[in-house]
């Protein structure tokens, strides 16, 4: 019983961490994409 509870806790923590990492990664990707797009626009205009 105790081991099962610990497993569930670990699973929950892992899921939370993975979600957090995914959010951070997506945020970085979005910023990078915006920066690249902006640079592309500037180069296209100049």
XYZ file of C-alpha atoms in Angstrom:
46
model
C 0.000 0.000 0.000
C 2.733 2.451 1.005
C 4.827 1.661 -2.069
C 1.834 2.284 -4.332
C 1.231 5.668 -2.728
C 4.896 6.597 -3.182
C 4.723 5.512 -6.833
C 1.658 7.687 -7.380
C 3.393 10.655 -5.740
C 6.480 10.171 -7.908
C 4.319 9.910 -11.020
C 2.459 13.083 -10.102
C 5.707 14.959 -9.440
C 7.224 13.716 -12.701
C 4.169 14.770 -14.699
C 4.274 18.210 -13.070
C 7.989 18.597 -13.833
C 7.581 17.426 -17.436
C 4.715 19.878 -17.959
C 6.812 22.693 -16.498
C 9.780 21.836 -18.724
C 7.505 21.671 -21.774
C 6.068 25.103 -20.945
C 9.554 26.585 -20.558
C 10.667 24.964 -23.816
C 7.593 26.251 -25.661
C 8.132 29.764 -24.283
C 11.787 29.718 -25.413
C 10.762 28.372 -28.827
C 8.156 31.104 -29.222
C 10.645 33.838 -28.308
C 13.278 32.395 -30.627
C 10.759 32.124 -33.467
C 9.631 35.728 -32.936
C 13.256 36.897 -32.879
C 14.071 34.986 -36.075
C 10.919 36.281 -37.751
C 11.796 39.854 -36.717
C 15.348 39.464 -38.038
C 13.947 38.079 -41.291
C 11.610 41.086 -41.606
C 14.454 43.529 -40.926
C 16.681 41.812 -43.503
C 13.821 41.794 -46.013
C 13.221 45.520 -45.532
C 16.898 46.559 -45.593
